[in-house]
Amino acid sequence: MRVLVTGGAGYIGSHTLLELMAQGHAVCVLDNYANATPEVLNRVRALSNGTVADYTGDVRDAALLDQVMTTFRPDAVVHFAGLKAVGESAKKPLAYYDVNVCGTVALLQAMDRAGCRRIIFSSSATVYGEPVYMPYDEDHPTNPTSVYGQTKLAAERILTDWAGANPDAAAVILRYFNPVGAHHSARIGEDPQDIPGNLMPFIAQVAVGKRDALTIYGDDYDTPDGTGLRDYIHVVDLARAHVAALNHAACNTGARAFNIGTGQSHSVRDMVAAFSRACGGDIPVRQAGRRTGDIAAMQADASRAKRELGWTATHSLDDMTASTWAWQSANPDGYGTPD
């Protein structure tokens, strides 16, 4: 298939490009590089020895979208482009609704004009909010506790309504849990543009000496060691889920949501210990109180994805931390590290 990947130069997008290309799909990237760099695509091309068409611009730009649709003629779209920081979303709600919701509407409108009827959407387990029961399955009530989660849920509803209005349309919604890790080549990985908002890249920057210590927020949760539990998934497993979703969209219509996680959860202290094993050194930590909006635990029931997509996660926690350390130690300044 010919696949347009919005936000394809990002962390998850770049890994997904490699998996799509490995399966013989032609790819085209649209990215405004607000949280990425063109160097990512240079490395993807080198790793794949393949062609990546690319356009620089915003997913809300209707004229640009029409140009991409007319020139590349995609059979399907994988939609990553968006803002993704939970804390920032509370400070900039209008920006988050504009990019994440209005951007999705603009993309669907362009797809309609071009007659493109398949989309894979990058959503998030944050749509669930506080657990009513665990593990979360796809029928769990949705009640996001952040603006970011609200924008993802709003986009999901728009996609569901769009697919319902077009009998030949397919919208596959992937609710990610906590993506971590890096490609086995150590050539692409997570490269936050500012202070990392997620645990793993922060630990990696401490390990490589860019930051002095990891702050653990809260040690009094109702969990085995008092720190928060999360379901972490290797980014390559997550990328492969998009290929499986694309195959599903080729044969099915309507909107369908899938949890993409491992079904296992690890605490903050588990992650610190695993990273210490990976890098062969101690990770300095300091303790602080809970952060507003954090919940005690998240864990996926990913059985629907196994049953209907034929997908399951294969990487272990040690795979996740070892690949992150390989990427960070080889690229201490991320994509700004000279080759």
mmCIF file of C-alpha atoms in Angstrom:
data_model
loop_
_atom_site.group_PDB
_atom_site.id
_atom_site.type_symbol
_atom_site.label_atom_id
_atom_site.label_comp_id
_atom_site.label_asym_id
_atom_site.label_seq_id
_atom_site.Cartn_x
_atom_site.Cartn_y
_atom_site.Cartn_z
ATOM 1 C CA MET A 1 0.000 0.000 0.000
ATOM 2 C CA ARG A 2 0.912 3.646 -0.299
ATOM 3 C CA VAL A 3 0.875 5.034 3.237
ATOM 4 C CA LEU A 4 0.949 8.677 4.321
ATOM 5 C CA VAL A 5 2.445 9.003 7.806
ATOM 6 C CA THR A 6 1.686 12.295 9.563
ATOM 7 C CA GLY A 7 4.250 13.063 12.257
ATOM 8 C CA GLY A 8 6.427 10.365 10.711
ATOM 9 C CA ALA A 9 9.694 11.920 11.893
ATOM 10 C CA GLY A 10 8.681 11.523 15.527
ATOM 11 C CA TYR A 11 9.704 8.823 17.971
ATOM 12 C CA ILE A 12 6.964 6.298 17.222
ATOM 13 C CA GLY A 13 6.509 7.453 13.631
ATOM 14 C CA SER A 14 10.130 6.814 12.657
ATOM 15 C CA HIS A 15 10.080 3.263 14.007
ATOM 16 C CA THR A 16 6.779 2.640 12.241
ATOM 17 C CA LEU A 17 8.261 3.830 8.935
ATOM 18 C CA LEU A 18 10.910 1.114 9.142
ATOM 19 C CA GLU A 19 8.332 -1.581 9.878
ATOM 20 C CA LEU A 20 6.064 -0.415 7.056
ATOM 21 C CA MET A 21 8.947 -0.346 4.589
ATOM 22 C CA ALA A 22 10.105 -3.794 5.716
ATOM 23 C CA GLN A 23 6.681 -5.082 4.665
ATOM 24 C CA GLY A 24 6.964 -3.479 1.236
ATOM 25 C CA HIS A 25 4.730 -0.453 1.756
ATOM 26 C CA ALA A 26 5.579 2.862 0.069
ATOM 27 C CA VAL A 27 5.711 5.689 2.606
ATOM 28 C CA CYS A 28 5.387 9.466 2.617
ATOM 29 C CA VAL A 29 5.933 11.672 5.668
ATOM 30 C CA LEU A 30 4.227 14.942 6.565
ATOM 31 C CA ASP A 31 5.853 16.613 9.570
ATOM 32 C CA ASN A 32 6.318 20.175 10.776
ATOM 33 C CA TYR A 33 9.331 19.175 12.926
ATOM 34 C CA ALA A 34 7.932 20.883 16.019
ATOM 35 C CA ASN A 35 9.193 17.919 18.062
ATOM 36 C CA ALA A 36 11.489 16.198 15.578
ATOM 37 C CA THR A 37 14.309 16.828 13.116
ATOM 38 C CA PRO A 38 14.819 15.969 9.414
ATOM 39 C CA GLU A 39 17.895 13.987 10.472
ATOM 40 C CA VAL A 40 15.486 11.250 11.607
ATOM 41 C CA LEU A 41 14.410 10.592 8.023
ATOM 42 C CA ASN A 42 18.031 10.527 6.844
ATOM 43 C CA ARG A 43 18.683 7.727 9.311
ATOM 44 C CA VAL A 44 15.500 5.874 8.367
ATOM 45 C CA ARG A 45 16.562 5.999 4.717
ATOM 46 C CA ALA A 46 20.026 4.706 5.603
ATOM 47 C CA LEU A 47 18.673 1.882 7.769
ATOM 48 C CA SER A 48 16.081 0.805 5.220
ATOM 49 C CA ASN A 49 18.078 1.527 2.070
ATOM 50 C CA GLY A 50 14.726 2.751 0.809
ATOM 51 C CA THR A 51 12.845 5.814 -0.340
ATOM 52 C CA VAL A 52 10.905 8.088 2.006
ATOM 53 C CA ALA A 53 8.959 10.890 0.326
ATOM 54 C CA ASP A 54 8.512 13.840 2.671
ATOM 55 C CA TYR A 55 6.703 17.145 2.992
ATOM 56 C CA THR A 56 7.365 19.808 5.592
ATOM 57 C CA GLY A 57 4.230 21.395 6.997
ATOM 58 C CA ASP A 58 1.314 21.351 9.372
ATOM 59 C CA VAL A 59 -1.476 18.791 9.382
ATOM 60 C CA ARG A 60 -3.996 21.658 9.616
ATOM 61 C CA ASP A 61 -2.835 23.119 6.292
ATOM 62 C CA ALA A 62 -5.631 22.142 3.867
ATOM 63 C CA ALA A 63 -3.790 23.271 0.731
ATOM 64 C CA LEU A 64 -0.691 21.294 1.664
ATOM 65 C CA LEU A 65 -2.767 18.227 2.521
ATOM 66 C CA ASP A 66 -4.430 18.409 -0.887
ATOM 67 C CA GLN A 67 -1.022 18.675 -2.551
ATOM 68 C CA VAL A 68 0.234 15.602 -0.684
ATOM 69 C CA MET A 69 -2.914 13.634 -1.456
ATOM 70 C CA THR A 70 -2.777 14.533 -5.152
ATOM 71 C CA THR A 71 0.946 13.870 -5.554
ATOM 72 C CA PHE A 72 1.421 10.795 -3.358
ATOM 73 C CA ARG A 73 -2.084 9.281 -3.710
ATOM 74 C CA PRO A 74 -2.134 7.348 -0.425
ATOM 75 C CA ASP A 75 -4.212 4.212 0.045
ATOM 76 C CA ALA A 76 -4.122 4.756 3.812
ATOM 77 C CA VAL A 77 -2.986 7.235 6.457
ATOM 78 C CA VAL A 78 -1.210 6.605 9.750
ATOM 79 C CA HIS A 79 -1.911 9.673 11.875
ATOM 80 C CA PHE A 80 0.702 10.482 14.543
ATOM 81 C CA ALA A 81 0.903 14.278 14.193
ATOM 82 C CA GLY A 82 -0.116 16.011 17.409
ATOM 83 C CA LEU A 83 0.889 17.492 20.735
ATOM 84 C CA LYS A 84 1.479 14.928 23.472
ATOM 85 C CA ALA A 85 2.627 16.349 26.830
ATOM 86 C CA VAL A 86 0.072 15.842 29.603
ATOM 87 C CA GLY A 87 1.419 18.652 31.800
ATOM 88 C CA GLU A 88 1.713 21.133 28.949
ATOM 89 C CA SER A 89 -1.838 20.386 27.824
ATOM 90 C CA ALA A 90 -3.210 21.855 31.060
ATOM 91 C CA LYS A 91 -1.328 25.104 30.372
ATOM 92 C CA LYS A 92 -2.107 25.274 26.643
ATOM 93 C CA PRO A 93 -5.543 23.697 26.204
ATOM 94 C CA LEU A 94 -6.486 25.677 23.097
ATOM 95 C CA ALA A 95 -3.301 24.662 21.315
ATOM 96 C CA TYR A 96 -3.953 21.011 22.140
ATOM 97 C CA TYR A 97 -7.552 21.113 20.904
ATOM 98 C CA ASP A 98 -6.468 23.004 17.794
ATOM 99 C CA VAL A 99 -3.684 20.610 16.788
ATOM 100 C CA ASN A 100 -5.045 17.292 18.034
ATOM 101 C CA VAL A 101 -8.728 17.739 17.241
ATOM 102 C CA CYS A 102 -8.847 20.316 14.444
ATOM 103 C CA GLY A 103 -5.816 18.683 12.836
ATOM 104 C CA THR A 104 -7.651 15.364 12.734
ATOM 105 C CA VAL A 105 -10.709 17.025 11.176
ATOM 106 C CA ALA A 106 -8.562 18.735 8.539
ATOM 107 C CA LEU A 107 -6.880 15.441 7.700
ATOM 108 C CA LEU A 108 -10.182 13.583 7.346
ATOM 109 C CA GLN A 109 -11.557 16.346 5.142
ATOM 110 C CA ALA A 110 -8.511 16.046 2.878
ATOM 111 C CA MET A 111 -8.906 12.267 2.816
ATOM 112 C CA ASP A 112 -12.539 12.721 1.790
ATOM 113 C CA ARG A 113 -11.544 15.033 -1.051
ATOM 114 C CA ALA A 114 -9.011 12.458 -2.232
ATOM 115 C CA GLY A 115 -11.222 9.417 -1.705
ATOM 116 C CA CYS A 116 -8.836 7.866 0.852
ATOM 117 C CA ARG A 117 -10.820 5.676 3.250
ATOM 118 C CA ARG A 118 -8.353 4.014 5.652
ATOM 119 C CA ILE A 119 -6.771 5.602 8.719
ATOM 120 C CA ILE A 120 -4.759 4.275 11.666
ATOM 121 C CA PHE A 121 -4.927 6.691 14.606
ATOM 122 C CA SER A 122 -2.358 7.229 17.325
ATOM 123 C CA SER A 123 -4.442 7.398 20.500
ATOM 124 C CA SER A 124 -3.588 6.842 24.140
ATOM 125 C CA ALA A 125 -4.596 4.863 27.207
ATOM 126 C CA THR A 126 -5.053 8.240 28.910
ATOM 127 C CA VAL A 127 -8.577 8.211 27.426
ATOM 128 C CA TYR A 128 -9.559 5.792 30.221
ATOM 129 C CA GLY A 129 -8.690 7.953 33.224
ATOM 130 C CA GLU A 130 -8.925 6.534 36.755
ATOM 131 C CA PRO A 131 -9.455 2.768 36.579
ATOM 132 C CA VAL A 132 -12.904 1.438 37.368
ATOM 133 C CA TYR A 133 -11.361 -2.018 37.011
ATOM 134 C CA MET A 134 -8.003 -3.409 35.977
ATOM 135 C CA PRO A 135 -6.628 -4.307 33.542
ATOM 136 C CA TYR A 136 -8.249 -1.848 31.173
ATOM 137 C CA ASP A 137 -10.077 -3.419 28.254
ATOM 138 C CA GLU A 138 -11.466 -1.440 25.326
ATOM 139 C CA ASP A 139 -14.941 -1.354 26.895
ATOM 140 C CA HIS A 140 -13.643 0.353 30.053
ATOM 141 C CA PRO A 141 -15.400 3.717 30.627
ATOM 142 C CA THR A 142 -13.522 6.677 29.136
ATOM 143 C CA ASN A 143 -13.001 9.603 31.496
ATOM 144 C CA PRO A 144 -9.668 11.343 30.786
ATOM 145 C CA THR A 145 -8.082 13.302 33.628
ATOM 146 C CA SER A 146 -5.977 15.550 31.352
ATOM 147 C CA VAL A 147 -6.613 17.941 28.485
ATOM 148 C CA TYR A 148 -4.329 15.764 26.367
ATOM 149 C CA GLY A 149 -6.499 12.729 27.061
ATOM 150 C CA GLN A 150 -9.649 14.727 26.317
ATOM 151 C CA THR A 151 -8.280 15.735 22.911
ATOM 152 C CA LYS A 152 -7.415 12.127 22.078
ATOM 153 C CA LEU A 153 -10.902 10.997 23.068
ATOM 154 C CA ALA A 154 -12.495 13.790 21.019
ATOM 155 C CA ALA A 155 -10.471 12.728 17.969
ATOM 156 C CA GLU A 156 -11.496 9.100 18.535
ATOM 157 C CA ARG A 157 -15.166 10.113 18.511
ATOM 158 C CA ILE A 158 -14.718 12.123 15.317
ATOM 159 C CA LEU A 159 -13.051 9.152 13.629
ATOM 160 C CA THR A 160 -15.842 6.847 14.796
ATOM 161 C CA ASP A 161 -18.504 9.188 13.435
ATOM 162 C CA TRP A 162 -16.598 9.593 10.153
ATOM 163 C CA ALA A 163 -16.328 5.836 9.686
ATOM 164 C CA GLY A 164 -20.003 5.459 10.546
ATOM 165 C CA ALA A 165 -20.977 7.985 7.879
ATOM 166 C CA ASN A 166 -18.869 6.262 5.193
ATOM 167 C CA PRO A 167 -19.698 2.564 4.775
ATOM 168 C CA ASP A 168 -16.432 1.927 2.910
ATOM 169 C CA ALA A 169 -14.230 3.615 5.557
ATOM 170 C CA ALA A 170 -11.984 2.012 8.180
ATOM 171 C CA ALA A 171 -10.626 3.770 11.264
ATOM 172 C CA VAL A 172 -8.345 1.703 13.498
ATOM 173 C CA ILE A 173 -7.728 3.406 16.846
ATOM 174 C CA LEU A 174 -4.621 2.288 18.741
ATOM 175 C CA ARG A 175 -4.607 3.159 22.440
ATOM 176 C CA TYR A 176 -0.939 3.100 23.442
ATOM 177 C CA PHE A 177 0.156 2.454 26.962
ATOM 178 C CA ASN A 178 3.770 3.577 27.661
ATOM 179 C CA PRO A 179 6.137 3.373 24.658
ATOM 180 C CA VAL A 180 9.823 2.981 25.511
ATOM 181 C CA GLY A 181 12.973 1.555 23.972
ATOM 182 C CA ALA A 182 14.720 2.128 20.658
ATOM 183 C CA HIS A 183 15.561 0.415 17.379
ATOM 184 C CA HIS A 184 18.163 -2.366 17.687
ATOM 185 C CA SER A 185 20.550 -0.376 15.461
ATOM 186 C CA ALA A 186 20.748 2.405 18.091
ATOM 187 C CA ARG A 187 20.394 4.817 15.164
ATOM 188 C CA ILE A 188 16.879 6.020 15.977
ATOM 189 C CA GLY A 189 15.236 6.512 19.358
ATOM 190 C CA GLU A 190 13.447 8.958 21.623
ATOM 191 C CA ASP A 191 14.931 12.470 21.590
ATOM 192 C CA PRO A 192 12.864 14.891 23.706
ATOM 193 C CA GLN A 193 13.347 18.511 22.679
ATOM 194 C CA ASP A 194 13.109 19.811 26.253
ATOM 195 C CA ILE A 195 13.087 18.300 29.751
ATOM 196 C CA PRO A 196 11.688 14.791 29.245
ATOM 197 C CA GLY A 197 8.108 14.414 30.416
ATOM 198 C CA ASN A 198 8.295 10.619 30.439
ATOM 199 C CA LEU A 199 10.195 8.330 32.780
ATOM 200 C CA MET A 200 12.455 6.339 30.459
ATOM 201 C CA PRO A 201 14.126 9.178 28.537
ATOM 202 C CA PHE A 202 14.695 10.997 31.825
ATOM 203 C CA ILE A 203 16.401 7.932 33.342
ATOM 204 C CA ALA A 204 18.487 7.607 30.174
ATOM 205 C CA GLN A 205 19.643 11.221 30.417
ATOM 206 C CA VAL A 206 20.613 10.698 34.070
ATOM 207 C CA ALA A 207 22.546 7.556 33.112
ATOM 208 C CA VAL A 208 24.454 9.374 30.369
ATOM 209 C CA GLY A 209 25.264 12.299 32.673
ATOM 210 C CA LYS A 210 22.992 14.971 31.189
ATOM 211 C CA ARG A 211 20.920 15.206 34.389
ATOM 212 C CA ASP A 212 22.007 14.699 37.969
ATOM 213 C CA ALA A 213 19.149 12.601 39.349
ATOM 214 C CA LEU A 214 15.710 11.187 38.677
ATOM 215 C CA THR A 215 12.887 12.588 40.764
ATOM 216 C CA ILE A 216 10.383 9.923 41.838
ATOM 217 C CA TYR A 217 7.006 11.529 42.370
ATOM 218 C CA GLY A 218 5.139 9.680 45.094
ATOM 219 C CA ASP A 219 6.130 6.612 47.106
ATOM 220 C CA ASP A 220 2.851 6.116 48.960
ATOM 221 C CA TYR A 221 0.631 4.644 46.244
ATOM 222 C CA ASP A 222 -1.220 1.404 46.891
ATOM 223 C CA THR A 223 1.336 -0.600 44.923
ATOM 224 C CA PRO A 224 3.961 -3.168 45.982
ATOM 225 C CA ASP A 225 6.758 -0.607 46.425
ATOM 226 C CA GLY A 226 4.650 2.548 46.740
ATOM 227 C CA THR A 227 5.622 3.950 43.315
ATOM 228 C CA GLY A 228 3.392 4.148 40.252
ATOM 229 C CA LEU A 229 2.847 1.071 38.069
ATOM 230 C CA ARG A 230 2.717 1.376 34.283
ATOM 231 C CA ASP A 231 2.422 -0.991 31.331
ATOM 232 C CA TYR A 232 5.528 -0.285 29.223
ATOM 233 C CA ILE A 233 5.742 -1.421 25.600
ATOM 234 C CA HIS A 234 8.788 -1.531 23.337
ATOM 235 C CA VAL A 235 8.478 0.975 20.505
ATOM 236 C CA VAL A 236 9.273 -1.691 17.891
ATOM 237 C CA ASP A 237 6.365 -3.819 19.152
ATOM 238 C CA LEU A 238 4.214 -0.699 18.960
ATOM 239 C CA ALA A 239 5.397 0.021 15.412
ATOM 240 C CA ARG A 240 4.519 -3.513 14.373
ATOM 241 C CA ALA A 241 1.036 -3.007 15.789
ATOM 242 C CA HIS A 242 0.532 -0.278 13.169
ATOM 243 C CA VAL A 243 1.422 -2.701 10.379
ATOM 244 C CA ALA A 244 -1.083 -5.190 11.811
ATOM 245 C CA ALA A 245 -3.673 -2.408 12.041
ATOM 246 C CA LEU A 246 -3.062 -1.467 8.414
ATOM 247 C CA ASN A 247 -3.652 -5.067 7.370
ATOM 248 C CA HIS A 248 -6.882 -5.054 9.399
ATOM 249 C CA ALA A 249 -8.047 -1.814 7.745
ATOM 250 C CA ALA A 250 -7.453 -3.333 4.319
ATOM 251 C CA CYS A 251 -10.023 -6.055 5.018
ATOM 252 C CA ASN A 252 -12.512 -4.434 7.410
ATOM 253 C CA THR A 253 -14.656 -1.310 7.646
ATOM 254 C CA GLY A 254 -15.952 0.738 10.569
ATOM 255 C CA ALA A 255 -14.116 2.060 13.620
ATOM 256 C CA ARG A 256 -12.407 -0.245 16.095
ATOM 257 C CA ALA A 257 -10.228 0.520 19.139
ATOM 258 C CA PHE A 258 -7.369 -1.665 20.326
ATOM 259 C CA ASN A 259 -5.207 -1.521 23.444
ATOM 260 C CA ILE A 260 -1.504 -1.756 22.609
ATOM 261 C CA GLY A 261 0.362 -2.883 25.695
ATOM 262 C CA THR A 262 2.037 -5.945 27.191
ATOM 263 C CA GLY A 263 -0.503 -6.786 29.885
ATOM 264 C CA GLN A 264 2.226 -6.464 32.520
ATOM 265 C CA SER A 265 3.072 -3.474 34.685
ATOM 266 C CA HIS A 266 6.303 -2.289 36.280
ATOM 267 C CA SER A 267 6.899 0.290 38.982
ATOM 268 C CA VAL A 268 9.167 3.319 38.783
ATOM 269 C CA ARG A 269 11.664 1.528 40.984
ATOM 270 C CA ASP A 270 11.487 -1.559 38.746
ATOM 271 C CA MET A 271 12.406 0.656 35.803
ATOM 272 C CA VAL A 272 15.322 2.224 37.668
ATOM 273 C CA ALA A 273 16.661 -1.207 38.623
ATOM 274 C CA ALA A 274 16.301 -2.509 35.060
ATOM 275 C CA PHE A 275 18.116 0.518 33.648
ATOM 276 C CA SER A 276 20.901 0.084 36.203
ATOM 277 C CA ARG A 277 21.358 -3.450 34.869
ATOM 278 C CA ALA A 278 21.452 -2.140 31.305
ATOM 279 C CA CYS A 279 24.016 0.613 31.882
ATOM 280 C CA GLY A 280 26.041 -1.123 34.590
ATOM 281 C CA GLY A 281 25.787 1.754 37.045
ATOM 282 C CA ASP A 282 23.569 3.306 39.678
ATOM 283 C CA ILE A 283 20.829 5.774 38.771
ATOM 284 C CA PRO A 284 20.713 8.576 41.389
ATOM 285 C CA VAL A 285 17.164 9.286 42.571
ATOM 286 C CA ARG A 286 15.447 11.804 44.809
ATOM 287 C CA GLN A 287 12.010 11.461 46.326
ATOM 288 C CA ALA A 288 9.179 13.988 45.978
ATOM 289 C CA GLY A 289 5.455 14.085 46.585
ATOM 290 C CA ARG A 290 2.809 12.913 44.142
ATOM 291 C CA ARG A 291 2.076 14.940 41.018
ATOM 292 C CA THR A 292 -1.432 16.131 40.356
ATOM 293 C CA GLY A 293 -3.203 13.917 37.835
ATOM 294 C CA ASP A 294 -0.983 10.849 38.253
ATOM 295 C CA ILE A 295 -2.777 7.599 38.977
ATOM 296 C CA ALA A 296 -1.436 4.619 40.913
ATOM 297 C CA ALA A 297 -1.488 1.989 38.198
ATOM 298 C CA MET A 298 -2.226 1.296 34.528
ATOM 299 C CA GLN A 299 -2.272 -2.077 32.818
ATOM 300 C CA ALA A 300 -3.603 -3.169 29.450
ATOM 301 C CA ASP A 301 -5.806 -6.054 28.482
ATOM 302 C CA ALA A 302 -4.425 -6.456 24.961
ATOM 303 C CA SER A 303 -6.298 -9.658 24.142
ATOM 304 C CA ARG A 304 -8.440 -7.969 21.463
ATOM 305 C CA ALA A 305 -5.328 -6.961 19.516
ATOM 306 C CA LYS A 306 -4.014 -10.533 19.727
ATOM 307 C CA ARG A 307 -7.348 -11.996 18.662
ATOM 308 C CA GLU A 308 -8.318 -9.584 15.873
ATOM 309 C CA LEU A 309 -5.009 -8.095 14.669
ATOM 310 C CA GLY A 310 -2.848 -11.145 15.227
ATOM 311 C CA TRP A 311 -0.466 -8.909 17.194
ATOM 312 C CA THR A 312 1.249 -9.404 20.518
ATOM 313 C CA ALA A 313 4.220 -7.747 22.232
ATOM 314 C CA THR A 314 7.438 -9.770 22.201
ATOM 315 C CA HIS A 315 10.065 -7.549 23.884
ATOM 316 C CA SER A 316 10.900 -7.857 27.587
ATOM 317 C CA LEU A 317 11.603 -5.113 30.120
ATOM 318 C CA ASP A 318 15.339 -5.779 29.794
ATOM 319 C CA ASP A 319 15.009 -5.460 25.995
ATOM 320 C CA MET A 320 13.400 -2.067 26.532
ATOM 321 C CA THR A 321 16.060 -0.719 28.870
ATOM 322 C CA ALA A 322 19.020 -2.221 26.982
ATOM 323 C CA SER A 323 17.900 -0.716 23.673
ATOM 324 C CA THR A 324 17.266 2.664 25.309
ATOM 325 C CA TRP A 325 20.751 2.649 26.820
ATOM 326 C CA ALA A 326 22.317 1.616 23.500
ATOM 327 C CA TRP A 327 20.571 4.540 21.771
ATOM 328 C CA GLN A 328 21.306 7.133 24.490
ATOM 329 C CA SER A 329 24.930 6.147 25.033
ATOM 330 C CA ALA A 330 25.625 6.209 21.280
ATOM 331 C CA ASN A 331 23.682 9.465 20.871
ATOM 332 C CA PRO A 332 24.091 11.439 24.104
ATOM 333 C CA ASP A 333 22.707 14.554 22.438
ATOM 334 C CA GLY A 334 20.051 12.661 20.502
ATOM 335 C CA TYR A 335 19.926 13.547 16.817
ATOM 336 C CA GLY A 336 22.322 16.417 17.495
ATOM 337 C CA THR A 337 25.118 13.892 18.092
ATOM 338 C CA PRO A 338 27.617 13.947 15.183
ATOM 339 C CA ASP A 339 27.933 10.731 13.208
#
